[in-house]
Short mmCIF file of C-alpha atoms and ligand atoms in Angstrom, two decimals:
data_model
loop_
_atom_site.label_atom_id
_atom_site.label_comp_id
_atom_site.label_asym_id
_atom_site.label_seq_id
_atom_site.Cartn_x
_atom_site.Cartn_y
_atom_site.Cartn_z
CA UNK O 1291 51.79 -94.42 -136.48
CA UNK O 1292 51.93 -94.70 -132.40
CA UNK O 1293 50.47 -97.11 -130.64
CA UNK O 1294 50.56 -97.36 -126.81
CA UNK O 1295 51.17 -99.59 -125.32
CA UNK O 1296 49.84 -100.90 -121.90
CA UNK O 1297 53.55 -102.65 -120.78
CA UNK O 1298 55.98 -100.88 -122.61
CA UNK O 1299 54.35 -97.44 -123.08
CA UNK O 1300 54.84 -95.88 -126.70
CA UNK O 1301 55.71 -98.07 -129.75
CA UNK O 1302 56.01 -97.49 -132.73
CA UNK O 1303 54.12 -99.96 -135.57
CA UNK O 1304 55.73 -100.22 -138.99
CA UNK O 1305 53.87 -98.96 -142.00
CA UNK O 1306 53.87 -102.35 -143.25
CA UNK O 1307 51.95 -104.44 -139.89
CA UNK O 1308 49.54 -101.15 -139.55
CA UNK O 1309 46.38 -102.58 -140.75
CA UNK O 1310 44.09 -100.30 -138.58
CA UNK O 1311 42.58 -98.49 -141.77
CA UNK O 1312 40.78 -102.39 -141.96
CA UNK O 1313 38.83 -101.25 -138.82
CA UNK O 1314 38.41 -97.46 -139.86
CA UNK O 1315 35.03 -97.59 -139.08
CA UNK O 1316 35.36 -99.51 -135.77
CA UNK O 1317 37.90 -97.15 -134.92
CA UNK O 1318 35.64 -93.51 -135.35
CA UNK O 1319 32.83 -95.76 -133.60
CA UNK O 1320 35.29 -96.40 -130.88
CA UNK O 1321 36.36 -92.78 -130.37
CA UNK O 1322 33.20 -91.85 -129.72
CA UNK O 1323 32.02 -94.48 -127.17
CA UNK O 1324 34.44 -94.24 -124.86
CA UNK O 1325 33.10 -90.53 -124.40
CA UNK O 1326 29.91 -91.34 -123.66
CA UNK O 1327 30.36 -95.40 -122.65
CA UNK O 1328 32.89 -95.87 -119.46
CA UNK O 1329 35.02 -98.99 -120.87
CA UNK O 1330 32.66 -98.27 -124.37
CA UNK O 1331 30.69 -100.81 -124.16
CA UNK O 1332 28.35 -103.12 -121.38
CA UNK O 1333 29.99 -106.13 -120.89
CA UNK O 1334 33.43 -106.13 -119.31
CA UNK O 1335 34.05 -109.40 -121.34
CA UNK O 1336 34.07 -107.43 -124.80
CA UNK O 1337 35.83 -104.64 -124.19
CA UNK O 1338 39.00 -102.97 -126.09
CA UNK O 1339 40.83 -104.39 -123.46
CA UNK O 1340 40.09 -107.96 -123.92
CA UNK O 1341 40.82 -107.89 -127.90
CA UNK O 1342 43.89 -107.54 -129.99
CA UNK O 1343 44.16 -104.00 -131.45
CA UNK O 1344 43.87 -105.24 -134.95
CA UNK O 1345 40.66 -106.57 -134.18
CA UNK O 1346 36.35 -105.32 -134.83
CA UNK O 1347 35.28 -102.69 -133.01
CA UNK O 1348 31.91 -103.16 -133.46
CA UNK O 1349 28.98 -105.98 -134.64
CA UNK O 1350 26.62 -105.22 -137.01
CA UNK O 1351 24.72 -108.43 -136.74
CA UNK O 1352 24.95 -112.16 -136.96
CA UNK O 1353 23.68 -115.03 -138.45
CA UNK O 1354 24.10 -118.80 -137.64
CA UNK O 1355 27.83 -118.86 -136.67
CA UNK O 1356 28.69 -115.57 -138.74
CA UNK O 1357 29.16 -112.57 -137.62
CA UNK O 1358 29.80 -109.09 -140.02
CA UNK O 1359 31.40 -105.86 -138.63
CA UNK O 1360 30.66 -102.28 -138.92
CA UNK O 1361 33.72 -102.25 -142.15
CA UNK O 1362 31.97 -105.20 -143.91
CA UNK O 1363 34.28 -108.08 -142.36
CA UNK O 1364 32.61 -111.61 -142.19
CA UNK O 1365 34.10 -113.97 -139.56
CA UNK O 1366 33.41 -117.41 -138.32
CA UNK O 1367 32.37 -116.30 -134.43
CA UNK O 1368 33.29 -118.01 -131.34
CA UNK O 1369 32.21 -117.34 -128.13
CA UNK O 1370 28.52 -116.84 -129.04
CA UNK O 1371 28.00 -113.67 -126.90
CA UNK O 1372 29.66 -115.04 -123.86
CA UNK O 1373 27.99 -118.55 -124.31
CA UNK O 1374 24.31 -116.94 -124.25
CA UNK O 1375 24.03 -118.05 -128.15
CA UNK O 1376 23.55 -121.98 -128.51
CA UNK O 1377 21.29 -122.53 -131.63
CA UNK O 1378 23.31 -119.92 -133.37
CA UNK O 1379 22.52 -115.84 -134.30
CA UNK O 1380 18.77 -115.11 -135.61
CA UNK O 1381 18.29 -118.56 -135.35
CA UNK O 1382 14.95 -118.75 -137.21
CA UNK O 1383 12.02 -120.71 -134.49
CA UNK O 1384 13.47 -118.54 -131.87
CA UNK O 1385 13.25 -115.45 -133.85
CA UNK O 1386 9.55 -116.45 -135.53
CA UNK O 1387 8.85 -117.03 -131.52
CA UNK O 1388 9.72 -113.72 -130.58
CA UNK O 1389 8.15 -112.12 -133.33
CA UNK O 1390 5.14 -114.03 -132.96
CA UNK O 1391 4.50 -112.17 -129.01
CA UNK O 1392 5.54 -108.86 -130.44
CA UNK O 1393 2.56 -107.70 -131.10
CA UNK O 1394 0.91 -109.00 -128.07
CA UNK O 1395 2.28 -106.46 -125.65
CA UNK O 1396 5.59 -107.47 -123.83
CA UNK O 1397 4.60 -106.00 -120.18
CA UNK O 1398 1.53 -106.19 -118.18
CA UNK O 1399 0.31 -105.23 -114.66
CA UNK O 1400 -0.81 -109.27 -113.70
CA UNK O 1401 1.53 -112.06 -115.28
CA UNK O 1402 1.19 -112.69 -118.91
CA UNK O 1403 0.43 -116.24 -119.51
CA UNK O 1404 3.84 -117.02 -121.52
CA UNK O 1405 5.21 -117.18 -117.64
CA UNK O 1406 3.38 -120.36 -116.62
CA UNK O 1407 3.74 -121.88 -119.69
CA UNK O 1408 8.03 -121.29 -119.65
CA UNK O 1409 8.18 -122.27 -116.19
CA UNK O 1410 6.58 -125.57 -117.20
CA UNK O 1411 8.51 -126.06 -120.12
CA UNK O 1412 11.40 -125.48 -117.91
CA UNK O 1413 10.74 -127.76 -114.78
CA UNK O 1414 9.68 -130.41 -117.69
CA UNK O 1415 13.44 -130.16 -118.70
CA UNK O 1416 15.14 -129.84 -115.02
CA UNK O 1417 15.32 -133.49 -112.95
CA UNK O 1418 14.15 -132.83 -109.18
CA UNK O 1419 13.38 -128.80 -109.39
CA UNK O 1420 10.18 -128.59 -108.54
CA UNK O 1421 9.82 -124.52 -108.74
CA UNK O 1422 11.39 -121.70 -110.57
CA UNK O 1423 11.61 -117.71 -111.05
CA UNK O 1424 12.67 -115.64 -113.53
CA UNK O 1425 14.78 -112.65 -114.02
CA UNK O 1426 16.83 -111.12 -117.16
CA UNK O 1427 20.45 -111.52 -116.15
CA UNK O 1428 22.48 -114.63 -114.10
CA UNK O 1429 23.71 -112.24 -111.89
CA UNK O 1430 20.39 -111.48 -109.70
CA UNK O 1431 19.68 -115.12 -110.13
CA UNK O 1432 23.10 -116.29 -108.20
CA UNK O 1433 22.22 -113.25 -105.77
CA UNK O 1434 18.88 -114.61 -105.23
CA UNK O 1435 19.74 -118.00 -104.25
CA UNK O 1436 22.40 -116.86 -101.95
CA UNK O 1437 19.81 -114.55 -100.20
CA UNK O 1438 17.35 -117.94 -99.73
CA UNK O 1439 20.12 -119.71 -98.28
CA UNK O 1440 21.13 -116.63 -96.05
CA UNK O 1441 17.12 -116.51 -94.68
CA UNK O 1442 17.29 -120.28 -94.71
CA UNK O 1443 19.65 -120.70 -92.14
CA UNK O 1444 19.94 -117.24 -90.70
CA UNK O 1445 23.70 -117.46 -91.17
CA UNK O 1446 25.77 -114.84 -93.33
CA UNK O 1447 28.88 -116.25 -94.77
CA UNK O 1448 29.17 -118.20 -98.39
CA UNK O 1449 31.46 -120.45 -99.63
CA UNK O 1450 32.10 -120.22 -103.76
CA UNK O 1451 34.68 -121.97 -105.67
CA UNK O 1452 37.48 -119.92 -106.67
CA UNK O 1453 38.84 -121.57 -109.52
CA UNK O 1454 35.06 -120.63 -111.69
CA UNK O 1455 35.46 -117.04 -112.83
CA UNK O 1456 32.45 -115.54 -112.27
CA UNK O 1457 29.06 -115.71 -110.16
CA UNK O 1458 27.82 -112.30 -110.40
CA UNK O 1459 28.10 -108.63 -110.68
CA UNK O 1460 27.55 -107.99 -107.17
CA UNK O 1461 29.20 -107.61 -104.20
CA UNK O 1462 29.27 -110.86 -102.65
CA UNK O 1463 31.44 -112.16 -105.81
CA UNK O 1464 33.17 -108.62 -106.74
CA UNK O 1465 34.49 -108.61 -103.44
CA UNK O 1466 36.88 -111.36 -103.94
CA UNK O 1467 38.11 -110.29 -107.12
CA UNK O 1468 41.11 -107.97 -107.71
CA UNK O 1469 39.09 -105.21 -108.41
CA UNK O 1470 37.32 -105.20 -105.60
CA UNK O 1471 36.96 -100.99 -104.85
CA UNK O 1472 33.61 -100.06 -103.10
CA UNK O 1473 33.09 -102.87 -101.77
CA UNK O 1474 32.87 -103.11 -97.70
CA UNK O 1475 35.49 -105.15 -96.03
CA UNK O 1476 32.43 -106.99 -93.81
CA UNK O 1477 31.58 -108.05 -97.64
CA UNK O 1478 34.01 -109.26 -99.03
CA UNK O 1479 34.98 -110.89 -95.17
CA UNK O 1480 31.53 -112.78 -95.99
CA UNK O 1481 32.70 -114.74 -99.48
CA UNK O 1482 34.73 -117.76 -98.56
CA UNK O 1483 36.45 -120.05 -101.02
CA UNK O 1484 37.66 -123.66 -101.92
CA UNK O 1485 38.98 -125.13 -104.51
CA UNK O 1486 37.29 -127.43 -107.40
CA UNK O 1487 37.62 -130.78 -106.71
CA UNK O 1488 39.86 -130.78 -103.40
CA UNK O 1489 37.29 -131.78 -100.81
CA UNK O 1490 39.48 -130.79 -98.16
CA UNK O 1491 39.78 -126.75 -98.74
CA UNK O 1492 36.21 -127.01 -98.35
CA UNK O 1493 36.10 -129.24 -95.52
CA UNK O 1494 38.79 -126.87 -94.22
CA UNK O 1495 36.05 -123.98 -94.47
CA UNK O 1496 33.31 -125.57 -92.77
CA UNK O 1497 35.56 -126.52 -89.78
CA UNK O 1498 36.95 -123.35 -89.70
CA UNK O 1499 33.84 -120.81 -89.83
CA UNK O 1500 30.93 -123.67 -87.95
CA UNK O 1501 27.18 -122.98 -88.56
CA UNK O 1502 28.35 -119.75 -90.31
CA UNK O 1503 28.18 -120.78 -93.86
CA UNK O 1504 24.76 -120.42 -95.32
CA UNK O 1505 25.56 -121.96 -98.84
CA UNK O 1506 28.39 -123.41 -101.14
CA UNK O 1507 28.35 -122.15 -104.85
CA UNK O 1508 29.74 -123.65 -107.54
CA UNK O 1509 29.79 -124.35 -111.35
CA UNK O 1510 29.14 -128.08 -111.86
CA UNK O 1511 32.25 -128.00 -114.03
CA UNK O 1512 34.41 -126.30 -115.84
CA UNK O 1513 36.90 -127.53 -117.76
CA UNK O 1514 37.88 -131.00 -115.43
CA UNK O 1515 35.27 -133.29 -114.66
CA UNK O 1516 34.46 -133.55 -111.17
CA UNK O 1517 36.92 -136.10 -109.92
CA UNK O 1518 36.27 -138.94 -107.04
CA UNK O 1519 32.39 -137.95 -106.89
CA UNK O 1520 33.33 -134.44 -105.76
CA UNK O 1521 29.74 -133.14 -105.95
CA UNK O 1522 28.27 -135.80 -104.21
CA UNK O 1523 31.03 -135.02 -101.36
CA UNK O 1524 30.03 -130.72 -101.63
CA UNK O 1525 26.46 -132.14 -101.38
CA UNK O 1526 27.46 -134.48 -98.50
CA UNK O 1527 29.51 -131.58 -96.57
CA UNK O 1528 26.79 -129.37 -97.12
CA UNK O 1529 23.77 -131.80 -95.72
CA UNK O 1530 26.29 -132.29 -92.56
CA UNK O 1531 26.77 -128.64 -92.07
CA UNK O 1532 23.04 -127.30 -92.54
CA UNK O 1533 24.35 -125.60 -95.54
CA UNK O 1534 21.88 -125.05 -98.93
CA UNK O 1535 24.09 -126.64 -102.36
CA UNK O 1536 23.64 -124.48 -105.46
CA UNK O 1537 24.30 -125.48 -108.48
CA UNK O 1538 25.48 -122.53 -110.79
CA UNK O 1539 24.26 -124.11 -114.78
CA UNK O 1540 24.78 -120.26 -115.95
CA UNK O 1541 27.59 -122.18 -119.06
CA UNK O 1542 26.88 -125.44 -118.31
CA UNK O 1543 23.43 -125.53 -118.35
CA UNK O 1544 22.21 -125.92 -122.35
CA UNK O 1545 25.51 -127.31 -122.99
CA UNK O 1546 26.30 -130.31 -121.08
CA UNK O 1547 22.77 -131.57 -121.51
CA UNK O 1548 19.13 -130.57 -121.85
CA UNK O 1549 18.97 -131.39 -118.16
CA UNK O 1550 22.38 -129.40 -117.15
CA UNK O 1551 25.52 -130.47 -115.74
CA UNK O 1552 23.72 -131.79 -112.89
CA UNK O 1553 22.22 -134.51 -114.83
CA UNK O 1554 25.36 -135.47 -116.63
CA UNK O 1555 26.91 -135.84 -113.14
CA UNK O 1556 23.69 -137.24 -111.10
CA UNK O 1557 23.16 -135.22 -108.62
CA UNK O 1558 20.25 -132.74 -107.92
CA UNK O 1559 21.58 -129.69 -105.96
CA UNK O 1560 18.61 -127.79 -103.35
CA UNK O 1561 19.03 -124.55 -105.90
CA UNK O 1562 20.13 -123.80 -109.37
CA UNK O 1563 21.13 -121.07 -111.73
CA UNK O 1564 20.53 -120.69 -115.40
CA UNK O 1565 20.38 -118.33 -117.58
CA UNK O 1566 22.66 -117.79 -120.96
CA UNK O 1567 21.76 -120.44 -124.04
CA UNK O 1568 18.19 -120.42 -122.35
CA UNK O 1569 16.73 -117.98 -124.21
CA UNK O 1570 19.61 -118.34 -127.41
CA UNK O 1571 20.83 -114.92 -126.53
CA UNK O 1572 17.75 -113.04 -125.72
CA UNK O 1573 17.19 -112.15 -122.33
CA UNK O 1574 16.13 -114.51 -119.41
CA UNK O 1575 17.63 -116.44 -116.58
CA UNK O 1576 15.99 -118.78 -113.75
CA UNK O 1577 16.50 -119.78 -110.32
CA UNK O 1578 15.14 -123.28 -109.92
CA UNK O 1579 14.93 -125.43 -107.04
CA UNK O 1580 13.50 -127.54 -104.12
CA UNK O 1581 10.05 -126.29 -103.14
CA UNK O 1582 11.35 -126.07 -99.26
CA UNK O 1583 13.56 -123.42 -100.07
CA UNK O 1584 11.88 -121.74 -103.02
CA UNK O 1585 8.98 -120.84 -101.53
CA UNK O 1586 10.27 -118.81 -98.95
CA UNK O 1587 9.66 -116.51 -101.93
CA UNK O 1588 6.15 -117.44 -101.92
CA UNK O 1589 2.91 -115.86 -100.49
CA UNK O 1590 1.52 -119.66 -99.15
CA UNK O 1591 3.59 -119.79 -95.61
CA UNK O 1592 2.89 -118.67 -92.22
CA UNK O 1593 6.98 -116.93 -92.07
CA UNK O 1594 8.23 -113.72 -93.29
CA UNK O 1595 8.27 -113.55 -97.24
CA UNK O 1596 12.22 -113.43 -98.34
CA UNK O 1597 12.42 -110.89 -100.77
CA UNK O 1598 14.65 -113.21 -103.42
CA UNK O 1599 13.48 -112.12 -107.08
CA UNK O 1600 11.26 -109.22 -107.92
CA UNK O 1601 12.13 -107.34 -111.35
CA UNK O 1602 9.85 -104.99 -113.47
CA UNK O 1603 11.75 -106.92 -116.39
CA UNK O 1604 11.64 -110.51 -114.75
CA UNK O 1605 9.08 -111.95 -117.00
CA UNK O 1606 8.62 -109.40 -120.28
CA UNK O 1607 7.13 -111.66 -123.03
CA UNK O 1608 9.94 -111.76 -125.83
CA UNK O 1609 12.53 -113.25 -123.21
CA UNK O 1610 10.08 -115.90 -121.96
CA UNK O 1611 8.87 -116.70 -125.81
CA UNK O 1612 12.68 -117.01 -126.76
CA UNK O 1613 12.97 -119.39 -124.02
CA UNK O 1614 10.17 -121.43 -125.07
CA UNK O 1615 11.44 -121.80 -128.32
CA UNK O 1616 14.86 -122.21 -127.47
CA UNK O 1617 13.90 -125.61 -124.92
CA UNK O 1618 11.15 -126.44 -127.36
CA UNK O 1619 14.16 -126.92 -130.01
CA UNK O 1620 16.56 -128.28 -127.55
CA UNK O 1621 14.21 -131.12 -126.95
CA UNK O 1622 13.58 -132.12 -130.45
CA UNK O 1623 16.31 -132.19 -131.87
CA UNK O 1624 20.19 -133.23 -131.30
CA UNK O 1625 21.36 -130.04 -130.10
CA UNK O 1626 23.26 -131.13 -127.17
CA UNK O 1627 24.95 -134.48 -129.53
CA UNK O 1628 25.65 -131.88 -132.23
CA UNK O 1629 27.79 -129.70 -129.94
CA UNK O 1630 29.58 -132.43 -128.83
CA UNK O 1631 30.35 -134.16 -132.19
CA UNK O 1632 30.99 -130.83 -133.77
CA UNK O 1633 33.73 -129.63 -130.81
CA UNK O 1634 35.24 -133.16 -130.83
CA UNK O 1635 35.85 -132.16 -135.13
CA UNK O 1636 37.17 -128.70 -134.30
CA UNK O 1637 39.92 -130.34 -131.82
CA UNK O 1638 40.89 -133.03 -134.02
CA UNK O 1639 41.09 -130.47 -136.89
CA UNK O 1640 43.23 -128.25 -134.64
CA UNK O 1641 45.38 -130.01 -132.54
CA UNK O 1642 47.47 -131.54 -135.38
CA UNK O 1643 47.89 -128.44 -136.34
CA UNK O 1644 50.00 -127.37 -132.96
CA UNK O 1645 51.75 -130.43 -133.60
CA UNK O 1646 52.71 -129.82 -137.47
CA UNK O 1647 54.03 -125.92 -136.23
CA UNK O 1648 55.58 -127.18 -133.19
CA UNK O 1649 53.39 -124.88 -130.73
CA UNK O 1650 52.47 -128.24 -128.92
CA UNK O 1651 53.27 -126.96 -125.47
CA UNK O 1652 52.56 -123.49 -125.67
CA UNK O 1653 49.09 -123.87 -127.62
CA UNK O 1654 46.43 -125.94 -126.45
CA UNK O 1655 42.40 -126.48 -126.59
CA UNK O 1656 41.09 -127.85 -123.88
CA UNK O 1657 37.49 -127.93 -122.26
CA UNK O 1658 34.67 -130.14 -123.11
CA UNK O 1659 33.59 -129.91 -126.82
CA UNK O 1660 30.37 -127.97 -126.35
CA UNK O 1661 32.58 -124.91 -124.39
CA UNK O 1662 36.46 -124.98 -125.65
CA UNK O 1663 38.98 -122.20 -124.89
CA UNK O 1664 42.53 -122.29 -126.14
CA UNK O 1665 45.54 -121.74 -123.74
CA UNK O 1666 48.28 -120.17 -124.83
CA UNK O 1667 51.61 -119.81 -123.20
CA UNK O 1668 54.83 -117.84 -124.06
CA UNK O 1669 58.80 -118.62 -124.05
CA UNK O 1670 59.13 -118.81 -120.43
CA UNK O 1671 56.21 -121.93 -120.50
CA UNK O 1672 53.93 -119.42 -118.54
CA UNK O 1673 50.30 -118.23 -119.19
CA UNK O 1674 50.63 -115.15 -121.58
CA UNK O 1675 48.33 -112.93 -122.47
CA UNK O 1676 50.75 -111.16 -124.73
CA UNK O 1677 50.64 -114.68 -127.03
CA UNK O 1678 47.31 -115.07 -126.42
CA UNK O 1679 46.40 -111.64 -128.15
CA UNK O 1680 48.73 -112.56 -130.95
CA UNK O 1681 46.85 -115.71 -131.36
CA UNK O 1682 43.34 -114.04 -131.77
CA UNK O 1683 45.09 -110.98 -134.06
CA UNK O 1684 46.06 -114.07 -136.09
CA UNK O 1685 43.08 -116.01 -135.99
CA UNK O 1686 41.07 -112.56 -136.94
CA UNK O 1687 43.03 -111.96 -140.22
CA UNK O 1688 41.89 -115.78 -141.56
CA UNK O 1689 38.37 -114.41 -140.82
CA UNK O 1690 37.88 -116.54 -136.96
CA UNK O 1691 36.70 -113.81 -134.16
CA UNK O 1692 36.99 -115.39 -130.98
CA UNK O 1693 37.85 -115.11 -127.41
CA UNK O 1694 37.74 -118.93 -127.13
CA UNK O 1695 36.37 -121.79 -129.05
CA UNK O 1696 32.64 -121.79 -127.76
CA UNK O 1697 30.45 -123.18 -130.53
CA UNK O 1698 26.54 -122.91 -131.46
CA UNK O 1699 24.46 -125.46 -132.93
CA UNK O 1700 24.63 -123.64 -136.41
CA UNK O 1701 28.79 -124.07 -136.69
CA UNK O 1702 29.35 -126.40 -140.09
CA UNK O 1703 32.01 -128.47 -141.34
CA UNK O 1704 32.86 -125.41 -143.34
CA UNK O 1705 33.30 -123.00 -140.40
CA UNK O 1706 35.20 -125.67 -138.51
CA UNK O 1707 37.55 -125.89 -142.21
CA UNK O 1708 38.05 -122.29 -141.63
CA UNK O 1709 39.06 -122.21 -138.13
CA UNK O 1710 41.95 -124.85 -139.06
CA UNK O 1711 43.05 -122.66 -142.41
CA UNK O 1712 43.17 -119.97 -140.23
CA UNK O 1713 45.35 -121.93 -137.37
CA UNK O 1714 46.92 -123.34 -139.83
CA UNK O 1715 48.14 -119.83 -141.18
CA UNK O 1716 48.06 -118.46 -137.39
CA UNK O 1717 50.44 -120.79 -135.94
CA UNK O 1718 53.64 -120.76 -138.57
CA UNK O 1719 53.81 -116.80 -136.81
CA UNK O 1720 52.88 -117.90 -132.98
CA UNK O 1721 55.60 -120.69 -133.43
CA UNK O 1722 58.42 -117.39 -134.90
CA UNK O 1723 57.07 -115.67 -132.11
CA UNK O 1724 58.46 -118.18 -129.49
CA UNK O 1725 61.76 -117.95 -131.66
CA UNK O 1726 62.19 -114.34 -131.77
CA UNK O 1727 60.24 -112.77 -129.17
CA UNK O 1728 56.22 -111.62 -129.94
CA UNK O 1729 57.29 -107.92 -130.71
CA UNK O 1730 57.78 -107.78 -133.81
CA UNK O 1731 54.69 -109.56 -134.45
CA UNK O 1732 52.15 -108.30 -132.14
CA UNK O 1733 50.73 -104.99 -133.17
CA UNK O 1734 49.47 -102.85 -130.31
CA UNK O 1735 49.16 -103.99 -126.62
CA UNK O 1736 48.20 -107.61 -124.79
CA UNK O 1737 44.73 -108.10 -124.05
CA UNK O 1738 44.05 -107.80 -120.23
CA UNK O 1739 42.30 -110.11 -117.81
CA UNK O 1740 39.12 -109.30 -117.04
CA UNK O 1741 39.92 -109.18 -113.41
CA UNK O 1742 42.80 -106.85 -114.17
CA UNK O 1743 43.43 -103.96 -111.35
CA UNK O 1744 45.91 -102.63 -114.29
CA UNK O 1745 45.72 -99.25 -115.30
CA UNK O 1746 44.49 -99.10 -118.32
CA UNK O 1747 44.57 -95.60 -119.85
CA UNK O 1748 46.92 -96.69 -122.55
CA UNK O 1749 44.24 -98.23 -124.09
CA UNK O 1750 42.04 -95.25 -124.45
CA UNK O 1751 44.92 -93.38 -125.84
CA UNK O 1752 45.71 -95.74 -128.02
CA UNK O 1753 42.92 -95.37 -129.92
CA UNK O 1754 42.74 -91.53 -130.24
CA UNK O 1755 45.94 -91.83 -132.12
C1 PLP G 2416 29.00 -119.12 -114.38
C2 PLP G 2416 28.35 -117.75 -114.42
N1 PLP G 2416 27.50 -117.41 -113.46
C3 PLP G 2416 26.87 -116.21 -113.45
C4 PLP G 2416 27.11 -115.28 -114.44
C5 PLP G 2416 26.43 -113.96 -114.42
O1 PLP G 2416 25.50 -113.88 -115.47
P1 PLP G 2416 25.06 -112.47 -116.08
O2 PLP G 2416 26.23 -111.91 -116.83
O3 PLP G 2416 23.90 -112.82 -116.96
O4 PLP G 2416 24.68 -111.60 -114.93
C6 PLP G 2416 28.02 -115.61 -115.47
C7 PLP G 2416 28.33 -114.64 -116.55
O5 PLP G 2416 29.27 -114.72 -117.27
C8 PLP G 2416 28.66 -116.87 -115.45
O6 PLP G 2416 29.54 -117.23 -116.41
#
């Protein structure tokens, strides 16, 4: 059988490693989305691209930490739909929640009372935001609170950090990616960015573009702590400089702690962004904040109303229930302590593991418990996505689906036995890899970075083979 692939071009696979016929299903259902589907599916994050070849096409559903396939595969799921699942899949209260508003209607032409009552639920949870608005996806929530700032201080440029990955879909963040096409140069002029915790590249900014910057963006944390009270200087620089300080809780947020990041760390920024775990994988997201810049939204002011957050799908009922439920189970019961205690198990159940295979080095989980990744570097000691796909192909085959180590409430002591047999049985071949060279283990091509201005054709080809 050929198989493209994206560095090498053609190549063949030997009889013996082609597994495909596993995925047979997966593989029709891809064929035919990528017809219809540019990149065949929604979310950049889960594309072919970002999976090993002999991996699931396709979800059928999910329960708890489980996930099944469209060919009848059962795997222990990380990742939890890029972090938006924190109780775990169906998780029952949410799901009774929804259910319960279903037949109520989901859309109205005045507010349906679920929006008052999630907003209070959710300034009850937030220390020192005193307002909020909704919308469906974090995207038009970062967008929102950089268009505040922006009417705020009637100044155009931003200043995000460029070590988090991502802020939004739009322009403003798109622009300073590598794949950056239709985007206008005055744009992507506009983004400015520093560097998590090094003060100075931000102090350089400031100094270098004065009483232009309308607002600094940043994830509280990502997989460092903030070192030498580096929010409280952002904050500081940003007071100085007549800049607004948001606070983007998108992953953090529902992880770190029922009040976000920014409680863990002490500090309460003028705006922040949530969204993900809020609703336990149903759709919502919030912009929170100080009442002097949120209601610039507002109708109670004598200046021009800033157009921040208005969608037909803002506030639909089975978002706002989910969310409701979701905080309503947050707060009463360990969901936050669980995460922690049951990451802290998964890394001492996997990092003696490296050690026993000798992958110490080149393997690696890092990250605060409630949001792991693994690392994965090849021969030369660098980054490598090539390993890193023949880590998850691996990791698939002892039943573990996973683009990193992201856990939900529901994960068990049996799940986290799993994901070390499976490491266990995954790293004996990573370690022969580094020996021999990854080719003749890794079937098909290296999973791409999301970011990637690569061409990727071979991977369509690929699968019409
Ligand atoms: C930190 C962060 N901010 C914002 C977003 C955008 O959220 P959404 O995909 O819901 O638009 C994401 C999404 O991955 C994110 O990780």
């Amino acid at each position: 059988m050929l198989v493209s692939n994206a560095d090498d071009g053609e190549r063949m696979i030997p009889q013996a490693m082609d597994v495909s016929h596993r995925f047979a299903v997966s593989r029709a259902m891809q064929n035919r989305a990528h017809q219809i589907i540019p990149g065949g599916c929604h979310t950049y994050a889960k594309g072919d691209d970002q999976f090993p070849y002999l991996a699931p096409g396709f979800i059928k559903r999910g329960k708890g930490s489980h996930v099944w396939d469209v060919d009848g595969h059962e795997y222990v799921e990380y990742g939890m739909g890029c972090r938006a699942v924190g109780l775990g899949h169906a998780f029952e209260p949410v799901v009774n929640a929804v259910a319960e508003v279903l037949g109520d209607g989901t859309n109205f032409s005045r507010p349906a009372a679920l929006e008052l009552e999630c907003a209070e639920e959710l300034l009850g949870m937030i220390d020192g935001a005193q307002m909020c608005k909704f919308a469906k996806d974090g995207s038009t929530i970062t967008t929102a609170a950089f268009k505040l700032a922006r009417a705020h201080t009637g100044r155009e440029k931003i200043a995000l950090c460029q070590d988090h990955p991502f802020f939004s879909i739009h322009d403003w963040f798109i622009g300073t990616t590598a794949i950056n096409a239709g985007i206008t140069e005055s744009t992507q002029n506009d983004s400015l960015r520093f560097r998590y915790n090094d003060i100075e590249s931000l102090e350089y900014l400031f100094k270098h573009h004065p009483n232009q910057i309308a607002c600094v963006i940043l994830e509280p944390a990502k997989y460092a702590d903030p070192e030498d009270h580096f929010l409280h200087k952002v904050q500081e620089l940003c007071t100085r400089n007549g800049a607004i300080f948001v606070l983007d809780e998108m992953i953090t947020g529902f992880r770190w702690h029922n009040g976000g990041a920014q409680k863990v760390y002490d500090i309460v920024p003028d705006l922040s962004a949530w969204g993900k775990a809020i609703a336990n994988g149903f759709s919502l997201s919030a912009l929170t904040g100080k009442a002097e810049f949120m209601e610039a939204s507002g109708l109670y002011h004598d200046k021009q109303r800033v157009f921040a957050l208005s969608t037909t799908h803002g506030a639909e009922s089975t978002g706002l229930a989910a969310a409701i439920a979701t905080m309503r189970f947050y707060r009463s019961n360990p969901v936050i302590e669980t995460l922690h205690e049951q990451g802290l198990k998964l890394v001492a159940a996997i990092k003696p593991l490296i050690r026993k295979h000798q992958c110490e080095g080149y393997v690696d989980v890092i990250g605060r418990p409630c949001a792991l990744v693994f690392t994965t570097r090849g021969q030369d000691n660098q980054p490598s996505q090539l390993y890193r796909t023949l880590l998850m192909q691996e990791l698939i085959k002892g039943g573990v689906l996973g683009p990193s180590l992201i856990i939900s409430y529901s994960h068990s002591e049996q799940d986290i036995a799993q994901t070390a047999a499976a490491f266990d049985a995954a790293l004996p071949i990573y370690r022969r890899a580094l020996d021999e060279g990854v080719e003749p283990y890794l079937v098909g091509p290296p999973t791409q970075v999301v970011y990637s201005d690569k061409n990727t054709h071979a991977f369509q080809q690929r699968l019409v083979h």
